[in-house]
Short mmCIF file of C-alpha atoms in Angstrom, two decimals:
data_model
loop_
_atom_site.label_atom_id
_atom_site.label_comp_id
_atom_site.label_asym_id
_atom_site.label_seq_id
_atom_site.Cartn_x
_atom_site.Cartn_y
_atom_site.Cartn_z
CA UNK V 1 0.00 0.00 0.00
CA UNK V 2 1.43 3.30 -1.04
CA UNK V 3 2.14 5.82 1.74
CA UNK V 4 0.48 9.12 1.00
CA UNK V 5 2.89 11.95 0.50
CA UNK V 6 2.32 15.17 2.34
CA UNK V 7 2.70 18.45 0.59
CA UNK V 8 6.00 20.21 1.21
CA UNK V 9 4.47 23.23 3.03
CA UNK V 10 2.72 20.93 5.52
CA UNK V 11 5.96 19.02 6.18
CA UNK V 12 7.77 22.26 6.95
CA UNK V 13 4.97 23.34 9.31
CA UNK V 14 5.10 20.06 11.27
CA UNK V 15 8.87 20.33 11.57
CA UNK V 16 8.67 23.81 12.93
CA UNK V 17 6.10 22.80 15.54
CA UNK V 18 8.20 19.78 16.54
CA UNK V 19 11.34 21.88 16.87
CA UNK V 20 9.58 24.43 19.04
CA UNK V 21 8.27 21.66 21.31
CA UNK V 22 11.77 20.33 21.72
CA UNK V 23 13.11 23.72 22.68
CA UNK V 24 10.31 24.12 25.20
CA UNK V 25 11.07 20.69 26.64
CA UNK V 26 14.76 21.53 26.90
CA UNK V 27 13.98 24.78 28.69
CA UNK V 28 11.60 23.04 31.04
CA UNK V 29 14.13 20.34 31.84
CA UNK V 30 16.74 22.97 32.51
CA UNK V 31 14.40 24.79 34.92
CA UNK V 32 13.56 21.57 36.76
CA UNK V 33 17.22 20.69 37.14
CA UNK V 34 18.04 24.21 38.31
CA UNK V 35 15.23 24.25 40.87
CA UNK V 36 16.16 20.82 42.20
CA UNK V 37 19.67 22.08 42.82
CA UNK V 38 18.35 24.72 45.26
CA UNK V 39 18.15 24.18 48.95
CA UNK V 40 14.69 23.61 50.48
CA UNK V 41 14.87 27.06 52.13
CA UNK V 42 15.62 28.74 48.81
CA UNK V 43 12.73 26.95 47.10
CA UNK V 44 10.35 28.45 49.67
CA UNK V 45 11.51 32.03 48.98
CA UNK V 46 8.90 34.04 47.04
CA UNK V 47 9.66 35.35 43.59
CA UNK V 48 10.48 39.03 43.98
CA UNK V 49 10.78 39.78 40.26
CA UNK V 50 7.43 41.55 40.45
CA UNK V 51 8.32 43.58 43.53
CA UNK V 52 8.21 47.35 42.95
CA UNK V 53 11.52 49.16 43.03
CA UNK V 54 10.71 52.83 43.61
CA UNK V 55 13.58 55.14 42.80
CA UNK V 56 12.29 57.86 45.09
CA UNK V 57 9.66 58.33 47.72
CA UNK V 58 6.45 59.92 46.59
CA UNK V 59 6.03 63.43 47.91
CA UNK V 60 2.24 63.39 47.68
CA UNK V 61 -0.51 60.82 47.79
CA UNK V 62 -2.21 59.77 44.57
CA UNK V 63 -5.03 57.46 45.68
CA UNK V 64 -6.58 57.30 42.21
CA UNK V 65 -10.07 58.28 41.14
CA UNK V 66 -13.17 56.67 42.50
CA UNK V 67 -14.27 54.18 39.87
CA UNK V 68 -16.61 51.23 39.45
CA UNK V 69 -13.92 49.16 37.69
CA UNK V 70 -10.44 50.67 38.07
CA UNK V 71 -8.40 50.20 41.25
CA UNK V 72 -8.18 53.07 43.73
CA UNK V 73 -7.49 53.64 47.41
CA UNK V 74 -10.64 54.39 49.34
CA UNK V 75 -10.87 57.95 50.72
CA UNK V 76 -11.79 56.43 54.09
CA UNK V 77 -8.18 55.24 54.49
CA UNK V 78 -6.62 57.01 57.48
CA UNK V 79 -3.69 59.33 56.79
CA UNK V 80 -2.48 59.40 60.41
CA UNK V 81 -2.20 56.44 62.79
CA UNK V 82 -1.22 56.49 66.45
CA UNK V 83 0.30 53.55 68.26
CA UNK V 84 1.90 52.96 71.63
CA UNK V 85 5.39 51.61 72.16
CA UNK V 86 5.45 47.93 73.01
CA UNK V 87 1.98 47.18 71.63
CA UNK V 88 1.03 46.25 68.01
CA UNK V 89 0.52 48.95 65.40
CA UNK V 90 -1.94 48.46 62.53
CA UNK V 91 -1.60 50.72 59.48
CA UNK V 92 -4.65 50.26 57.23
CA UNK V 93 -5.00 50.66 53.47
CA UNK V 94 -8.46 50.19 51.92
CA UNK V 95 -8.19 49.21 48.25
CA UNK V 96 -11.15 48.89 45.89
CA UNK V 97 -11.29 47.05 42.53
CA UNK V 98 -7.80 45.58 42.96
CA UNK V 99 -8.31 42.87 40.33
CA UNK V 100 -5.01 41.31 39.26
CA UNK V 101 -2.94 44.15 40.70
CA UNK V 102 -0.92 43.86 43.91
CA UNK V 103 -0.65 46.01 47.02
CA UNK V 104 2.78 46.91 48.38
CA UNK V 105 3.92 48.63 51.55
CA UNK V 106 6.99 50.87 51.38
CA UNK V 107 8.77 52.60 54.25
CA UNK V 108 9.15 56.17 53.15
CA UNK V 109 12.36 57.43 54.75
CA UNK V 110 14.65 54.78 53.24
CA UNK V 111 12.40 53.66 50.34
CA UNK V 112 12.45 50.08 51.61
CA UNK V 113 9.89 47.64 50.22
CA UNK V 114 8.35 45.92 53.25
CA UNK V 115 5.65 43.75 51.67
CA UNK V 116 4.28 42.85 48.23
CA UNK V 117 0.93 41.14 48.21
CA UNK V 118 1.05 38.64 51.07
CA UNK V 119 4.84 38.30 51.00
CA UNK V 120 7.27 40.13 53.30
CA UNK V 121 10.53 41.54 51.90
CA UNK V 122 12.38 42.72 54.99
CA UNK V 123 14.62 41.06 57.55
CA UNK V 124 12.74 42.87 60.31
CA UNK V 125 10.28 40.16 61.36
CA UNK V 126 8.15 42.67 63.25
CA UNK V 127 6.56 43.65 59.93
CA UNK V 128 3.93 41.58 58.16
CA UNK V 129 0.85 42.18 56.03
CA UNK V 130 -2.61 40.98 57.02
CA UNK V 131 -5.39 40.52 54.44
CA UNK V 132 -8.54 38.41 54.64
CA UNK V 133 -9.96 36.86 51.47
CA UNK V 134 -12.86 38.90 50.19
CA UNK V 135 -11.78 41.95 52.16
CA UNK V 136 -10.58 45.20 50.61
CA UNK V 137 -8.39 46.07 53.62
CA UNK V 138 -4.64 45.51 53.60
CA UNK V 139 -3.13 45.99 57.04
CA UNK V 140 0.56 46.53 57.67
CA UNK V 141 1.12 45.06 61.14
CA UNK V 142 4.10 46.15 63.23
CA UNK V 143 4.78 44.35 66.49
CA UNK V 144 6.46 46.12 69.43
CA UNK V 145 6.98 49.47 67.72
CA UNK V 146 9.35 52.09 69.13
CA UNK V 147 9.50 55.82 68.64
CA UNK V 148 12.15 55.19 65.94
CA UNK V 149 9.43 53.55 63.83
CA UNK V 150 7.51 56.80 63.62
CA UNK V 151 7.34 58.23 60.12
CA UNK V 152 5.61 57.92 56.75
CA UNK V 153 4.60 54.62 55.17
CA UNK V 154 3.28 54.18 51.62
CA UNK V 155 0.52 51.91 50.45
CA UNK V 156 1.04 51.34 46.71
CA UNK V 157 -0.86 49.69 43.87
CA UNK V 158 1.29 48.67 40.89
CA UNK V 159 -0.50 50.75 38.27
CA UNK V 160 0.90 53.31 35.85
CA UNK V 161 1.11 55.88 37.29
CA UNK V 162 1.49 54.27 40.68
CA UNK V 163 -1.49 54.69 42.96
CA UNK V 164 -0.17 55.54 46.41
CA UNK V 165 -1.34 56.73 49.80
CA UNK V 166 1.02 58.27 52.36
CA UNK V 167 0.18 57.37 55.96
CA UNK V 168 1.96 58.92 58.94
CA UNK V 169 2.64 56.64 61.91
CA UNK V 170 3.18 58.25 65.32
CA UNK V 171 4.49 55.94 68.05
CA UNK V 172 3.91 57.32 71.54
CA UNK V 173 5.93 56.19 74.53
CA UNK V 174 4.17 56.51 77.90
CA UNK V 175 6.17 58.73 80.25
CA UNK V 176 5.86 60.34 83.64
CA UNK V 177 6.40 64.08 84.07
CA UNK V 178 6.84 65.96 87.35
CA UNK V 179 5.42 69.42 86.75
CA UNK V 180 7.92 71.22 89.03
CA UNK V 181 10.81 70.33 86.73
CA UNK V 182 14.06 68.60 87.62
CA UNK V 183 15.06 70.61 90.70
CA UNK V 184 13.12 72.41 93.43
CA UNK V 185 14.22 74.70 96.27
CA UNK V 186 12.01 75.52 99.23
CA UNK V 187 12.27 76.89 102.74
CA UNK V 188 12.46 74.78 105.86
CA UNK V 189 8.99 74.55 107.34
CA UNK V 190 7.27 75.04 103.99
CA UNK V 191 4.89 72.56 102.37
CA UNK V 192 6.44 70.32 99.73
CA UNK V 193 3.95 69.51 97.00
CA UNK V 194 4.96 67.44 93.95
CA UNK V 195 2.60 66.62 91.09
CA UNK V 196 3.27 63.79 88.64
CA UNK V 197 1.35 63.18 85.39
CA UNK V 198 1.48 60.10 83.16
CA UNK V 199 1.37 61.21 79.52
CA UNK V 200 0.90 59.34 76.21
CA UNK V 201 -0.42 56.20 77.91
CA UNK V 202 -3.20 54.09 76.32
CA UNK V 203 -4.81 53.40 79.70
CA UNK V 204 -4.72 54.84 83.22
CA UNK V 205 -1.94 53.51 85.44
CA UNK V 206 -2.88 50.56 87.63
CA UNK V 207 -0.67 51.98 90.37
CA UNK V 208 1.81 54.79 90.91
CA UNK V 209 4.52 54.77 93.57
CA UNK V 210 6.61 57.60 95.01
CA UNK V 211 10.20 57.02 96.15
CA UNK V 212 12.51 59.18 98.25
CA UNK V 213 16.15 58.28 97.71
CA UNK V 214 15.07 54.88 96.31
CA UNK V 215 12.95 54.23 99.39
CA UNK V 216 9.20 53.90 98.88
CA UNK V 217 7.40 56.85 100.43
CA UNK V 218 4.42 54.71 101.48
CA UNK V 219 6.76 52.85 103.84
CA UNK V 220 8.74 55.94 104.76
CA UNK V 221 7.48 57.20 108.11
CA UNK V 222 7.32 60.95 107.73
CA UNK V 223 4.80 63.10 109.53
CA UNK V 224 2.00 64.64 107.49
CA UNK V 225 2.68 62.91 104.16
CA UNK V 226 -0.25 62.53 101.78
CA UNK V 227 -0.30 60.87 98.36
CA UNK V 228 -3.33 61.12 96.08
CA UNK V 229 -3.84 59.38 92.71
CA UNK V 230 -6.59 59.97 90.15
CA UNK V 231 -7.37 59.90 86.44
CA UNK V 232 -9.28 62.37 84.27
CA UNK V 233 -11.69 61.68 81.41
CA UNK V 234 -8.81 61.45 78.94
CA UNK V 235 -7.15 58.65 80.91
CA UNK V 236 -4.32 60.84 82.20
CA UNK V 237 -3.16 59.64 85.60
CA UNK V 238 -2.18 62.36 88.07
CA UNK V 239 -0.62 61.88 91.49
CA UNK V 240 0.25 64.51 94.11
CA UNK V 241 2.64 64.04 97.01
CA UNK V 242 2.21 66.55 99.85
CA UNK V 243 4.59 66.92 102.78
CA UNK V 244 3.86 69.60 105.35
CA UNK V 245 6.55 71.25 107.45
CA UNK V 246 9.43 70.05 105.26
CA UNK V 247 12.79 69.79 107.01
CA UNK V 248 16.36 69.59 105.74
CA UNK V 249 16.43 65.82 106.05
CA UNK V 250 13.51 65.68 103.60
CA UNK V 251 15.86 66.86 100.84
CA UNK V 252 16.92 64.41 98.17
CA UNK V 253 15.76 62.68 95.02
CA UNK V 254 12.03 62.03 94.66
CA UNK V 255 10.86 59.62 91.94
CA UNK V 256 7.40 59.08 90.50
CA UNK V 257 7.13 55.51 89.16
CA UNK V 258 3.92 54.52 87.31
CA UNK V 259 3.03 50.95 86.37
CA UNK V 260 2.81 51.71 82.64
CA UNK V 261 5.36 54.44 81.93
CA UNK V 262 8.94 55.49 82.39
CA UNK V 263 9.59 57.09 85.81
CA UNK V 264 10.44 60.73 86.42
CA UNK V 265 12.62 62.24 89.15
CA UNK V 266 13.18 65.59 90.81
CA UNK V 267 15.82 66.71 93.30
CA UNK V 268 14.42 68.66 96.23
CA UNK V 269 16.51 71.08 98.35
CA UNK V 270 15.07 72.11 101.72
CA UNK V 271 17.15 75.10 102.84
CA UNK V 272 17.61 76.71 106.22
CA UNK V 273 19.24 80.08 106.70
CA UNK V 274 19.11 83.43 108.40
CA UNK V 275 16.27 84.57 106.17
CA UNK V 276 14.55 81.43 104.86
CA UNK V 277 11.72 83.48 103.35
CA UNK V 278 14.23 84.91 100.91
CA UNK V 279 15.02 81.50 99.41
CA UNK V 280 13.57 80.45 96.09
CA UNK V 281 9.86 79.76 96.33
CA UNK V 282 7.01 79.76 93.86
CA UNK V 283 5.86 83.26 94.93
CA UNK V 284 9.03 85.22 95.71
CA UNK V 285 11.85 85.49 93.13
CA UNK V 286 15.41 85.75 94.34
CA UNK V 287 18.95 85.62 93.11
CA UNK V 288 20.50 82.38 94.39
CA UNK V 289 24.23 81.84 94.28
CA UNK V 290 25.83 78.66 95.72
CA UNK V 291 28.99 78.98 97.79
CA UNK V 292 30.79 75.95 99.21
CA UNK V 293 33.40 75.52 101.92
CA UNK V 294 35.09 72.56 103.60
CA UNK V 295 32.73 72.61 106.57
CA UNK V 296 29.35 73.79 105.33
CA UNK V 297 27.20 74.60 102.33
CA UNK V 298 25.39 77.91 102.31
CA UNK V 299 23.75 80.35 99.91
CA UNK V 300 24.36 84.05 99.29
CA UNK V 301 21.13 85.60 98.12
CA UNK V 302 19.61 88.97 97.31
CA UNK V 303 16.09 89.48 98.49
CA UNK V 304 13.57 91.12 96.21
CA UNK V 305 13.32 91.37 92.43
CA UNK V 306 16.20 91.98 90.05
CA UNK V 307 15.32 95.64 89.44
CA UNK V 308 16.14 96.43 93.07
CA UNK V 309 19.80 95.48 92.64
CA UNK V 310 20.45 97.71 89.61
CA UNK V 311 21.55 100.71 91.76
CA UNK V 312 23.92 98.40 93.61
CA UNK V 313 25.67 97.35 90.40
CA UNK V 314 25.66 100.95 89.10
CA UNK V 315 27.58 102.15 92.17
CA UNK V 316 29.94 99.20 91.95
CA UNK V 317 30.69 99.95 88.29
CA UNK V 318 31.33 103.63 89.05
CA UNK V 319 33.66 102.65 91.88
CA UNK V 320 35.79 100.49 89.57
CA UNK V 321 35.83 102.85 86.55
CA UNK V 322 39.03 104.93 86.08
CA UNK V 323 40.25 107.55 86.76
CA UNK V 324 40.47 106.46 90.39
CA UNK V 325 40.08 109.44 92.78
CA UNK V 326 40.26 108.61 96.49
CA UNK V 327 37.58 111.13 97.64
CA UNK V 328 35.08 109.93 95.06
CA UNK V 329 35.91 106.31 95.78
CA UNK V 330 35.29 106.78 99.48
CA UNK V 331 31.93 108.44 98.80
CA UNK V 332 30.83 105.73 96.37
CA UNK V 333 31.96 103.02 98.76
CA UNK V 334 29.87 104.54 101.55
CA UNK V 335 26.83 104.69 99.26
CA UNK V 336 27.43 101.08 98.23
CA UNK V 337 27.54 99.88 101.86
CA UNK V 338 24.42 101.86 102.72
CA UNK V 339 22.52 100.48 99.74
CA UNK V 340 23.46 96.93 100.66
CA UNK V 341 22.43 97.47 104.26
CA UNK V 342 19.05 98.89 103.23
CA UNK V 343 18.36 95.99 100.88
CA UNK V 344 19.32 93.47 103.54
CA UNK V 345 17.12 95.14 106.13
CA UNK V 346 14.13 95.13 103.78
#
């Protein structure tokens, strides 16, 4: 039986198809061999060929236009997120009509790609993306944030031009603040009153302890000591320590230590002198100059406001200004002594 002969054009077509199949097989075999040569850990690594590589951070958000079909970032997406140090921060991005596109998170200050789709592309394992099937919300989750993590983060959709939303993360660290500052001077016999506030805390403090020289005040037997603790409607915890008739031995370092914030300290100086009312208080300004010796520690002070000492310095300057004439110097010196005596008597 004669074998039918195929036309020449059909033979060439079959050859071309066969050759292309062979090339495809060879390429496939090569890929299989190459993949099998990888370690199991490398085979589990996601393909990052589709990861965006922004050359610069976007200066402004471009969330896209609201559309029934095209992807865009929902206007309801927050542009500022607050979180507290040591908790978990959630930065949301609401994306509509994503389709076959992917959502990426980029840290703005160093243009570092954190996530693409569901994959994470950073060695910092505190970052990960959270997305539920059927949801339009893509959450960048950051565990145990610190104040160094504060800054701008970008939610991007890989369109042309890139659809992006800038979101500012502010990480707050709870802290205690003593309103009187870092140092306080008061007269012996006065009332010592210290107020401590706990700021930037997510919840009121469970407890707040006062220490005097690292010794808990609650167990420190001092007459007429009162400690009050309360919280306002905003959750700010405030505590006041009151000590009546403060004495020199009540001087030292006082520390306010809340359960949920960094402590704060203040050094208190209870002074005794010839005129204790002239020492620094909240109601009477004075000029306070420390002077030390081998046996004692005292203060030279000028009672009254600063304007009252201007004549004193004027006479002193005239006394030291040449030409030096003994009669004038004697007169100025007498006026200087009289002025000082009057100020001290007042």
